[in-house]
Amino acid sequence: MRHLKSTPSWLRFLIIFLLAMGILFRFFNLDGKVYWQDETYASLRISGYTVNEAKQQLFNNRVIGGESFAQFQGANPEKSLNDTIMSLAKQDPYHPPLYYIIARLWMEIFGNSVTAIRSLSACISLLVFPCVYWFCRELFDVPLLVPGVAIALMAISPIHLVYAQEAQEYILWLVTILLSSASLLRAMRLEDELAKERQRPDLFAIWSIYAVTLAISLYTFLWSAFVAVAHGIYVMIAAKFQLTETVRTYLIASLVGFLAFMPWIIVVIGDFFQFLISADKTTTKSSLIPAFPFLLMQLSRIFFDVDLTSDNSLGYLITPIFLILVGYSIYFICLTTNYKVWFFIITLIVVPALPLILPDLIAGGIRSSTEPYFIPSYLGIQVAVAYLLATQLYNRSVSHRGIWHIIMALVIICGLISYKVSSQAETWWNKGIYSNPQVAQIINQTTRPLLISDALGNNYGNVFSLSYLLEPKVRFLLVNNQKIPKIPDGFTDIFLLNPSDTWREIIEKQYKLKTNIVYSDNYYSVWKLAKNRNFRRRNIPAINKLSVS
């Protein structure tokens, strides 16, 4: 790779330009997209309250305003940092506490606004660039060219922008994957260099960084365990399945990392056994997507993403192009590099993804909620493509070099177009249910609206998400277990959010009203209560008065 050590000045300028554009877009319009269900759950965890506590105080058949949700959406004086950790341990141990601790401290300084909490992820995303530089330096032993191209691709990658503006732990997880992977490669390189010089290595100094970064990664996201498995497979292959000194020290360092994570492992195991013995074994269902189209769509979203759905014909034209690019990149890196280089990339792509793909293939599809779990695979793919583009800039054939310049320009244009479209959108594919902006618009147009909902299914998260979009004039009447709501006087328009048919019919009968659907899609329905002319006027509650309730 000696010919890759120099970098032309035009490429350096391009890398700096794309890096600047990537940073700019990460902080642009942070509060523009809907604050969706999963983000509201993250804010609830940060607040130190549990879901049960929030339901007890909000879903109690009383009329409340949008300001009542604020207590459960960030740092507050009633709960401390210790409560944040304990709420995770009690009700959501599958989310390790590191991100939520950082977010709690961040929100105590900068406030609980959507811009404040998302700016944390945007700031963390900036750490990706020095980390990917270090990772590529250790992997390819090249000063700037390949790391620089990798930085440029990640700066304009739509998939990175999605998680850099998401109030969740996924972009921090990417940083920890890069850190642990780079520190593993560094430890193996230093040990090999000292062995060649016949010097006795200081194993603690060499491997301690890996042990620490592995523990940090585990405390960020549980799926880091599969990244650690990929590391273990790579170390064994690099040692040709012999118990060398490197393998032994790696096992010790990994053991130290997992022992540091042991307190939280005990919490997770305890919650799992409590689930097994509990009488309530209901689980939240997520939609299944056909595996092959899902994987192809996610692959194309690494480079080009204008929020195309799987049934859009343009997606079927674009996806094969990126599939060919990625396939050739993996083939090329396997053909031109040492097995220790390409095998690390392959394990990073394949091993963390297999536990997701194989069970879901048996189930008939992949769960839509598993997109962030493919972050290690996205990373491996981007590094492989960066290596291909960087090496082809020095192709001996002038015509071939020109073709690859065009390909690189098209990849850059696709990324910039994706950023332009995404930055102006209200919602995106990762936001789950798309309907909240439309529903909020319908409700906000009325004079004095009341929104009625229960806590079943996705209603709990939808209500919290809507609270960020609805105007202060909107009031909420939230009930638990589909109890009959006590509708007060003084509201011009009364809406039911995602009611079951049985519950809606009971409300109609109780208040002698009829319900008209005002919004509906595959996941969402909003009904509006109206007078039923079949009943006498004296039997109709006075819901049209404008008195303050």
Coordinates of C-alpha atoms in Angstrom, one line a residue:
M1 CA 0.0 0.0 0.0
R2 CA 3.0 2.3 -0.4
H3 CA 1.3 4.1 -3.3
L4 CA -1.6 5.1 -1.0
K5 CA 0.6 7.1 1.5
S6 CA 0.3 10.4 -0.5
T7 CA -2.9 12.3 -0.9
P8 CA -3.4 14.8 -3.7
S9 CA -4.3 18.3 -2.7
W10 CA -7.7 18.3 -4.5
L11 CA -8.7 15.2 -2.5
R12 CA -7.7 16.8 0.8
F13 CA -9.9 19.9 -0.1
L14 CA -12.8 17.6 -1.0
I15 CA -12.5 15.6 2.3
I16 CA -12.5 18.9 4.3
F17 CA -15.5 20.2 2.3
L18 CA -17.5 17.1 2.8
L19 CA -16.6 16.9 6.5
A20 CA -17.8 20.5 6.9
M21 CA -21.0 19.8 5.1
G22 CA -21.6 16.7 7.3
I23 CA -21.1 18.7 10.5
L24 CA -23.4 21.5 9.3
F25 CA -26.2 19.1 8.4
R26 CA -25.9 17.3 11.7
F27 CA -26.8 20.4 13.6
F28 CA -29.3 21.8 11.1
N29 CA -33.0 21.8 11.9
L30 CA -32.6 19.4 14.9
D31 CA -36.2 20.0 16.1
G32 CA -37.7 19.8 12.6
K33 CA -38.6 16.1 12.7
V34 CA -41.3 14.6 14.9
Y35 CA -40.1 13.5 18.3
W36 CA -41.3 10.0 17.9
Q37 CA -42.3 7.2 20.3
D38 CA -38.8 5.7 20.9
E39 CA -37.4 9.1 21.6
T40 CA -40.1 9.9 24.2
Y41 CA -39.3 6.6 25.9
A42 CA -35.6 7.6 26.0
S43 CA -36.6 10.9 27.6
L44 CA -38.7 9.0 30.1
R45 CA -35.8 6.9 31.1
I46 CA -33.6 10.0 31.4
S47 CA -36.2 11.6 33.7
G48 CA -35.9 8.8 36.2
Y49 CA -39.6 7.8 36.0
T50 CA -40.8 4.4 35.0
V51 CA -43.6 3.8 32.5
N52 CA -45.9 2.6 35.3
E53 CA -45.3 5.8 37.3
A54 CA -46.1 7.9 34.2
K55 CA -49.3 6.0 33.6
Q56 CA -50.4 6.3 37.2
Q57 CA -50.0 10.1 37.1
L58 CA -51.3 10.8 33.5
F59 CA -53.7 8.0 32.6
N60 CA -56.1 8.6 35.5
N61 CA -59.3 9.8 33.8
R62 CA -58.6 13.5 34.4
V63 CA -58.3 16.4 31.9
I64 CA -54.7 17.6 31.6
G65 CA -52.7 19.9 29.4
G66 CA -49.6 19.3 27.3
E67 CA -47.4 20.8 30.0
S68 CA -48.2 17.7 32.3
F69 CA -45.9 15.6 30.1
A70 CA -42.8 17.7 30.6
Q71 CA -42.1 16.2 34.0
F72 CA -41.6 12.8 32.4
Q73 CA -39.5 14.0 29.5
G74 CA -36.1 14.9 30.8
A75 CA -34.2 16.2 33.9
N76 CA -36.4 17.3 36.7
P77 CA -36.0 18.2 40.4
E78 CA -38.2 15.3 41.6
K79 CA -35.8 12.6 40.4
S80 CA -32.0 12.3 40.5
L81 CA -29.3 10.6 38.4
N82 CA -29.6 7.6 40.7
D83 CA -33.3 7.4 39.8
T84 CA -32.4 7.4 36.1
I85 CA -30.2 4.4 36.6
M86 CA -32.7 2.6 38.9
S87 CA -35.6 3.2 36.5
L88 CA -33.5 1.4 33.8
A89 CA -32.6 -1.4 36.1
K90 CA -36.3 -1.9 37.2
Q91 CA -38.1 -1.7 34.0
D92 CA -35.8 -1.5 31.0
P93 CA -32.4 -3.2 31.8
Y94 CA -31.9 -4.1 28.1
H95 CA -30.9 -0.5 27.7
P96 CA -27.5 -0.1 29.5
P97 CA -27.2 3.2 31.4
L98 CA -24.1 4.9 29.9
Y99 CA -26.0 7.0 27.3
Y100 CA -28.8 7.9 29.7
I101 CA -26.3 9.0 32.4
I102 CA -24.6 11.3 29.8
A103 CA -27.9 12.6 28.6
R104 CA -29.2 13.3 32.1
L105 CA -26.1 15.4 32.8
W106 CA -26.4 17.1 29.4
M107 CA -30.1 18.0 29.9
E108 CA -29.4 19.4 33.4
I109 CA -27.1 21.9 31.7
F110 CA -28.9 22.6 28.4
G111 CA -32.5 21.9 29.2
N112 CA -35.1 19.4 28.1
S113 CA -36.0 20.7 24.6
V114 CA -35.9 18.6 21.5
T115 CA -33.0 20.6 20.2
A116 CA -31.0 20.1 23.4
I117 CA -31.3 16.4 23.6
R118 CA -30.8 15.8 19.9
S119 CA -27.8 18.1 20.0
L120 CA -26.1 15.6 22.3
S121 CA -26.3 12.9 19.6
A122 CA -25.1 15.4 17.0
C123 CA -22.1 16.3 19.2
I124 CA -21.3 12.6 19.9
S125 CA -21.4 11.9 16.1
L126 CA -18.5 14.3 15.6
L127 CA -16.4 11.7 17.5
V128 CA -17.0 9.2 14.7
F129 CA -14.5 11.1 12.4
P130 CA -11.3 10.8 14.6
C131 CA -12.3 7.3 15.6
V132 CA -12.8 6.1 12.0
Y133 CA -9.4 7.7 11.1
W134 CA -7.7 5.7 13.9
F135 CA -9.6 2.5 13.0
C136 CA -8.5 2.8 9.3
R137 CA -4.9 3.7 10.3
E138 CA -4.7 0.5 12.4
L139 CA -6.4 -1.6 9.8
F140 CA -4.7 -0.5 6.6
D141 CA -1.5 1.2 7.9
V142 CA -2.0 4.2 5.6
P143 CA -1.6 7.7 6.9
L144 CA -4.4 9.6 5.2
L145 CA -5.9 8.4 1.9
V146 CA -8.1 5.5 3.0
P147 CA -9.0 7.1 6.4
G148 CA -9.7 10.4 4.7
V149 CA -12.0 8.8 2.1
A150 CA -13.7 6.9 4.9
I151 CA -14.2 10.1 6.8
A152 CA -15.7 11.7 3.8
L153 CA -18.1 8.9 3.1
M154 CA -19.3 8.8 6.7
A155 CA -19.7 12.6 6.8
I156 CA -22.3 12.4 4.0
S157 CA -23.8 9.0 4.8
P158 CA -27.6 9.3 5.2
I159 CA -27.7 6.4 7.7
H160 CA -25.3 8.3 9.9
L161 CA -27.3 11.5 9.7
V162 CA -30.4 9.5 10.9
Y163 CA -28.8 8.4 14.1
A164 CA -26.8 11.6 14.6
Q165 CA -30.1 13.4 15.0
E166 CA -31.8 10.8 17.1
A167 CA -32.2 11.1 20.9
Q168 CA -31.1 7.6 21.5
E169 CA -27.8 5.7 22.1
Y170 CA -27.1 4.4 18.6
I171 CA -24.5 7.0 17.5
L172 CA -22.7 6.6 20.8
W173 CA -22.7 2.8 20.1
L174 CA -21.0 3.4 16.7
V175 CA -18.3 5.4 18.4
T176 CA -17.6 2.7 20.9
I177 CA -17.5 0.0 18.2
L178 CA -14.8 2.1 16.4
L179 CA -12.9 2.6 19.6
S180 CA -12.9 -1.1 20.7
S181 CA -12.1 -2.3 17.1
A182 CA -9.2 0.2 16.7
S183 CA -7.8 -0.6 20.2
L184 CA -7.9 -4.3 19.4
L185 CA -6.0 -3.9 16.2
R186 CA -3.5 -1.6 17.9
A187 CA -2.9 -4.1 20.7
M188 CA -2.3 -6.9 18.2
R189 CA 0.0 -4.7 16.1
L190 CA 2.1 -3.6 19.1
E191 CA 2.4 -7.1 20.4
D192 CA 3.6 -8.3 17.0
E193 CA 6.1 -5.5 16.6
L194 CA 7.6 -6.1 20.1
A195 CA 7.8 -9.8 19.4
K196 CA 9.7 -9.2 16.2
E197 CA 12.1 -7.0 18.1
R198 CA 12.4 -9.7 20.7
Q199 CA 11.3 -7.3 23.4
R200 CA 9.0 -8.4 26.3
P201 CA 5.8 -6.5 25.9
D202 CA 4.0 -4.7 28.7
L203 CA 0.7 -6.6 28.3
F204 CA -1.3 -4.3 30.7
A205 CA -0.3 -1.2 28.8
I206 CA -1.1 -2.8 25.4
W207 CA -4.4 -4.4 26.2
S208 CA -5.9 -2.2 28.9
I209 CA -7.4 0.2 26.3
Y210 CA -9.2 -2.6 24.6
A211 CA -10.6 -3.9 27.9
V212 CA -11.9 -0.4 28.8
T213 CA -13.4 0.4 25.4
L214 CA -15.1 -3.1 25.4
A215 CA -16.7 -2.4 28.7
I216 CA -17.8 1.1 27.6
S217 CA -19.3 -0.4 24.4
L218 CA -21.2 -3.0 26.5
Y219 CA -22.5 -0.3 28.8
T220 CA -23.8 1.6 25.8
F221 CA -25.6 -1.2 23.9
L222 CA -26.1 -4.9 24.7
W223 CA -25.5 -5.9 21.1
S224 CA -21.8 -5.1 21.6
A225 CA -21.5 -8.6 22.8
F226 CA -21.8 -9.8 19.2
V227 CA -19.2 -7.3 18.1
A228 CA -17.0 -8.8 20.8
V229 CA -17.7 -12.3 19.3
A230 CA -16.7 -11.0 15.9
H231 CA -13.4 -9.7 17.5
G232 CA -12.9 -13.1 19.1
I233 CA -13.4 -15.0 15.8
Y234 CA -10.9 -12.6 14.1
V235 CA -8.3 -13.1 16.8
M236 CA -8.5 -16.9 16.5
I237 CA -8.3 -16.7 12.7
A238 CA -5.3 -14.4 12.8
A239 CA -3.6 -16.8 15.2
K240 CA -4.6 -19.8 12.9
F241 CA -6.5 -21.3 15.8
Q242 CA -3.4 -21.7 18.0
L243 CA -3.3 -20.6 21.7
T244 CA -0.6 -18.0 21.2
E245 CA 0.4 -15.3 23.6
T246 CA -1.8 -12.8 21.7
V247 CA -4.9 -15.1 22.0
R248 CA -4.3 -15.6 25.7
T249 CA -3.9 -11.9 26.4
Y250 CA -6.9 -11.1 24.3
L251 CA -9.0 -13.6 26.3
I252 CA -7.9 -12.0 29.6
A253 CA -8.6 -8.5 28.3
S254 CA -12.1 -9.6 27.1
L255 CA -12.8 -11.3 30.4
V256 CA -11.8 -8.0 32.2
G257 CA -14.2 -6.1 30.0
F258 CA -17.1 -8.5 30.6
L259 CA -16.3 -8.6 34.4
A260 CA -16.6 -4.8 34.4
F261 CA -20.0 -5.2 32.8
M262 CA -21.0 -7.9 35.2
P263 CA -23.2 -5.7 37.6
W264 CA -25.5 -4.9 34.7
I265 CA -25.4 -8.4 33.3
I266 CA -26.8 -9.5 36.7
V267 CA -29.6 -7.0 36.3
V268 CA -30.5 -8.2 32.8
I269 CA -30.5 -11.8 33.9
G270 CA -32.7 -11.0 36.9
D271 CA -35.2 -9.2 34.7
F272 CA -35.2 -12.2 32.2
F273 CA -36.0 -14.7 35.0
Q274 CA -38.6 -12.4 36.4
F275 CA -40.2 -12.3 32.9
L276 CA -40.2 -16.1 32.8
I277 CA -42.0 -16.6 36.1
S278 CA -44.3 -13.7 35.6
A279 CA -47.9 -14.3 34.6
D280 CA -47.8 -11.4 32.2
K281 CA -45.9 -12.6 29.1
T282 CA -47.2 -10.1 26.6
T283 CA -44.7 -8.6 24.3
T284 CA -44.8 -5.6 22.0
K285 CA -45.3 -6.7 18.5
S286 CA -43.4 -5.1 15.7
S287 CA -44.2 -5.5 12.0
L288 CA -42.3 -8.0 10.0
I289 CA -40.7 -6.9 6.7
P290 CA -39.7 -9.4 4.0
A291 CA -36.0 -10.0 4.6
F292 CA -34.4 -9.6 1.2
P293 CA -36.1 -6.3 0.3
F294 CA -35.4 -4.9 3.8
L295 CA -31.7 -5.7 3.6
L296 CA -31.4 -4.3 0.1
M297 CA -33.2 -1.1 1.1
Q298 CA -31.0 -0.7 4.2
L299 CA -27.9 -1.2 2.1
S300 CA -28.8 1.5 -0.3
R301 CA -29.7 3.9 2.6
I302 CA -26.0 3.8 3.6
F303 CA -25.3 6.0 0.4
F304 CA -28.7 7.3 -0.8
D305 CA -31.8 7.9 1.2
V306 CA -34.8 10.1 0.2
D307 CA -37.2 8.1 2.3
L308 CA -38.3 5.7 -0.4
T309 CA -40.7 2.9 0.6
S310 CA -40.2 -0.7 -0.4
D311 CA -43.0 -0.4 -3.0
N312 CA -41.5 2.6 -4.8
S313 CA -40.2 1.6 -8.2
L314 CA -37.3 4.0 -8.0
G315 CA -35.9 2.0 -5.1
Y316 CA -35.7 -1.1 -7.2
L317 CA -33.7 0.8 -9.8
I318 CA -31.2 2.3 -7.4
T319 CA -30.7 -0.5 -4.9
P320 CA -29.0 -3.0 -7.4
I321 CA -26.4 -0.3 -8.3
F322 CA -25.3 0.0 -4.7
L323 CA -25.5 -3.8 -4.2
I324 CA -23.0 -4.1 -7.1
L325 CA -20.8 -1.4 -5.6
V326 CA -20.7 -3.0 -2.2
G327 CA -20.3 -6.5 -3.6
Y328 CA -17.3 -5.5 -5.7
S329 CA -15.8 -3.5 -2.8
I330 CA -15.8 -6.6 -0.6
Y331 CA -14.4 -8.8 -3.5
F332 CA -11.7 -6.2 -4.2
I333 CA -10.6 -5.9 -0.5
C334 CA -10.4 -9.7 -0.3
L335 CA -8.4 -9.8 -3.5
T336 CA -5.9 -7.1 -2.7
T337 CA -5.2 -7.1 1.0
N338 CA -3.8 -9.5 3.6
Y339 CA -6.3 -11.9 5.1
K340 CA -5.9 -10.1 8.5
V341 CA -7.4 -7.0 6.9
W342 CA -10.3 -8.4 4.8
F343 CA -11.3 -10.9 7.4
F344 CA -11.8 -8.2 10.0
I345 CA -14.1 -6.4 7.7
I346 CA -16.0 -9.6 6.9
T347 CA -16.5 -10.6 10.5
L348 CA -17.6 -7.0 11.4
I349 CA -20.3 -7.1 8.6
V350 CA -21.5 -10.7 9.1
V351 CA -21.2 -11.8 12.7
P352 CA -23.4 -9.1 14.5
A353 CA -26.0 -9.3 11.7
L354 CA -26.4 -13.1 11.7
P355 CA -28.3 -13.3 15.1
L356 CA -30.8 -10.8 13.5
I357 CA -31.2 -12.4 10.1
L358 CA -31.4 -16.1 10.8
P359 CA -34.2 -16.1 13.5
D360 CA -36.2 -13.5 11.6
L361 CA -35.9 -15.5 8.3
I362 CA -37.4 -18.4 10.1
A363 CA -40.2 -16.1 11.3
G364 CA -40.9 -15.0 7.8
G365 CA -39.3 -11.5 7.8
I366 CA -37.2 -9.0 9.7
R367 CA -38.6 -6.8 12.4
S368 CA -38.7 -3.2 11.5
S369 CA -37.4 -2.2 14.9
T370 CA -34.0 -3.9 14.3
E371 CA -32.5 -1.3 11.9
P372 CA -30.0 0.1 14.4
Y373 CA -28.7 -3.3 15.2
F374 CA -27.0 -3.4 11.8
I375 CA -24.7 -0.5 12.6
P376 CA -21.6 -2.7 12.7
S377 CA -22.5 -4.0 9.3
Y378 CA -23.0 -0.5 7.9
L379 CA -19.5 0.4 9.3
G380 CA -17.8 -2.6 7.6
I381 CA -19.5 -1.9 4.3
Q382 CA -18.5 1.8 4.3
V383 CA -14.8 1.0 5.1
A384 CA -14.7 -1.6 2.3
V385 CA -16.2 1.0 -0.2
A386 CA -13.8 3.7 1.1
Y387 CA -10.8 1.4 0.4
L388 CA -12.0 0.6 -3.1
L389 CA -12.5 4.2 -4.0
A390 CA -9.2 5.3 -2.5
T391 CA -7.2 2.7 -4.3
Q392 CA -8.9 3.3 -7.6
L393 CA -7.8 6.9 -7.5
Y394 CA -4.3 5.5 -8.3
N395 CA -5.4 3.1 -11.0
R396 CA -2.6 2.8 -13.6
S397 CA -5.2 3.1 -16.4
V398 CA -6.2 6.7 -17.0
S399 CA -9.6 5.6 -18.4
H400 CA -10.3 3.4 -15.4
R401 CA -9.2 6.2 -13.1
G402 CA -11.7 8.5 -14.8
I403 CA -14.5 6.0 -14.4
W404 CA -13.9 5.7 -10.7
H405 CA -13.7 9.5 -10.3
I406 CA -17.2 9.6 -11.8
I407 CA -18.4 6.8 -9.4
M408 CA -17.0 8.6 -6.4
A409 CA -18.7 11.9 -7.6
L410 CA -22.0 10.1 -7.9
V411 CA -21.7 8.6 -4.4
I412 CA -21.0 12.1 -3.1
I413 CA -23.9 13.6 -5.0
C414 CA -26.3 10.9 -3.7
G415 CA -25.2 11.7 -0.1
L416 CA -25.6 15.4 -0.5
I417 CA -29.1 15.0 -2.1
S418 CA -30.1 12.7 0.7
Y419 CA -29.0 15.3 3.3
K420 CA -30.9 18.1 1.5
V421 CA -34.2 16.1 1.4
S422 CA -33.9 14.7 4.9
S423 CA -33.1 18.1 6.5
Q424 CA -36.4 19.5 5.4
A425 CA -38.7 16.5 6.2
E426 CA -41.1 16.4 9.1
T427 CA -40.6 12.6 9.6
W428 CA -38.5 9.8 8.2
W429 CA -38.5 6.0 7.7
N430 CA -36.8 5.4 11.1
K431 CA -39.6 7.3 13.0
G432 CA -41.9 4.2 12.9
I433 CA -45.5 5.5 12.6
Y434 CA -45.6 8.5 10.2
S435 CA -49.0 9.8 11.1
N436 CA -48.5 12.1 14.1
P437 CA -47.9 15.4 12.1
Q438 CA -51.1 14.8 10.1
V439 CA -53.1 14.0 13.2
A440 CA -51.7 17.0 15.1
Q441 CA -52.6 19.3 12.2
I442 CA -56.2 18.0 12.2
I443 CA -56.6 18.6 16.0
N444 CA -54.8 21.9 16.0
Q445 CA -57.3 23.3 13.5
T446 CA -60.2 23.1 15.9
T447 CA -61.1 25.7 18.5
R448 CA -61.1 23.9 21.9
P449 CA -60.2 20.3 21.3
L450 CA -60.1 17.3 23.7
L451 CA -58.1 14.2 22.9
I452 CA -59.2 11.0 24.5
S453 CA -56.9 7.9 24.6
D454 CA -56.0 4.8 26.6
A455 CA -52.6 3.3 27.4
L456 CA -53.0 0.1 25.3
G457 CA -50.6 -0.8 22.5
N458 CA -48.7 2.1 21.0
N459 CA -51.2 4.7 22.3
Y460 CA -48.9 5.5 25.3
G461 CA -46.0 6.5 23.1
N462 CA -48.2 8.2 20.5
V463 CA -49.8 10.5 23.1
F464 CA -46.3 11.5 24.4
S465 CA -45.2 12.1 20.8
L466 CA -48.3 14.2 20.0
S467 CA -47.7 16.3 23.1
Y468 CA -44.7 17.9 21.3
L469 CA -46.9 18.7 18.2
L470 CA -50.2 19.8 19.6
E471 CA -50.8 23.5 20.6
P472 CA -51.3 24.5 24.2
K473 CA -55.1 24.8 23.7
V474 CA -55.4 21.0 23.3
R475 CA -56.4 19.1 26.4
F476 CA -55.9 15.4 27.0
L477 CA -58.3 12.9 28.8
L478 CA -56.3 9.7 29.3
V479 CA -57.7 6.6 30.9
N480 CA -56.3 3.2 31.9
N481 CA -57.6 -0.2 30.9
Q482 CA -60.2 1.3 28.5
K483 CA -62.4 2.7 31.3
I484 CA -65.3 4.9 30.3
P485 CA -64.0 8.4 30.2
K486 CA -65.7 11.2 32.1
I487 CA -66.1 13.8 29.4
P488 CA -66.5 17.2 30.9
D489 CA -68.4 20.2 29.3
G490 CA -66.7 23.0 27.4
F491 CA -65.0 21.4 24.4
T492 CA -65.9 22.1 20.8
D493 CA -64.3 19.0 19.4
I494 CA -63.6 15.6 21.0
F495 CA -61.3 13.1 19.4
L496 CA -60.6 9.4 20.1
L497 CA -57.1 8.2 19.4
N498 CA -56.7 4.6 18.2
P499 CA -59.8 3.3 20.1
S500 CA -60.7 -0.4 19.9
D501 CA -64.0 -1.0 18.2
T502 CA -65.5 -2.3 21.5
W503 CA -64.4 0.7 23.5
R504 CA -65.5 3.2 20.9
E505 CA -69.0 1.6 20.7
I506 CA -69.3 1.7 24.5
I507 CA -68.5 5.4 24.5
E508 CA -71.0 6.0 21.7
K509 CA -73.7 4.2 23.7
Q510 CA -72.8 5.8 27.0
Y511 CA -72.9 9.4 25.7
K512 CA -75.5 8.8 23.0
L513 CA -73.1 10.2 20.3
K514 CA -71.8 8.8 17.1
T515 CA -68.1 8.7 16.0
N516 CA -66.8 9.7 12.6
I517 CA -63.4 8.7 11.4
V518 CA -61.2 11.8 10.5
Y519 CA -57.9 10.0 9.9
S520 CA -56.9 6.4 9.2
D521 CA -54.0 4.4 7.9
N522 CA -52.5 1.0 8.4
Y523 CA -51.4 1.8 12.0
Y524 CA -53.5 4.7 13.1
S525 CA -57.1 5.8 13.5
V526 CA -58.6 9.0 14.9
W527 CA -62.3 9.4 15.5
K528 CA -64.4 12.4 16.3
L529 CA -67.4 12.4 18.5
A530 CA -70.5 14.0 17.0
K531 CA -74.2 14.4 17.8
N532 CA -76.4 11.5 17.0
R533 CA -79.7 12.7 15.5
N534 CA -81.4 9.5 16.5
F535 CA -81.4 10.7 20.1
R536 CA -83.3 13.5 21.6
R537 CA -81.4 16.7 22.3
R538 CA -82.0 16.5 26.1
N539 CA -79.9 13.2 26.2
I540 CA -76.9 14.8 24.6
P541 CA -74.2 16.1 26.9
A542 CA -73.4 19.8 26.6
I543 CA -70.0 19.4 24.8
N544 CA -70.3 22.6 22.7
K545 CA -69.9 25.1 25.5
L546 CA -66.7 27.1 25.7
S547 CA -66.4 27.2 29.5
V548 CA -62.9 26.4 30.8
S549 CA -62.7 23.0 32.4

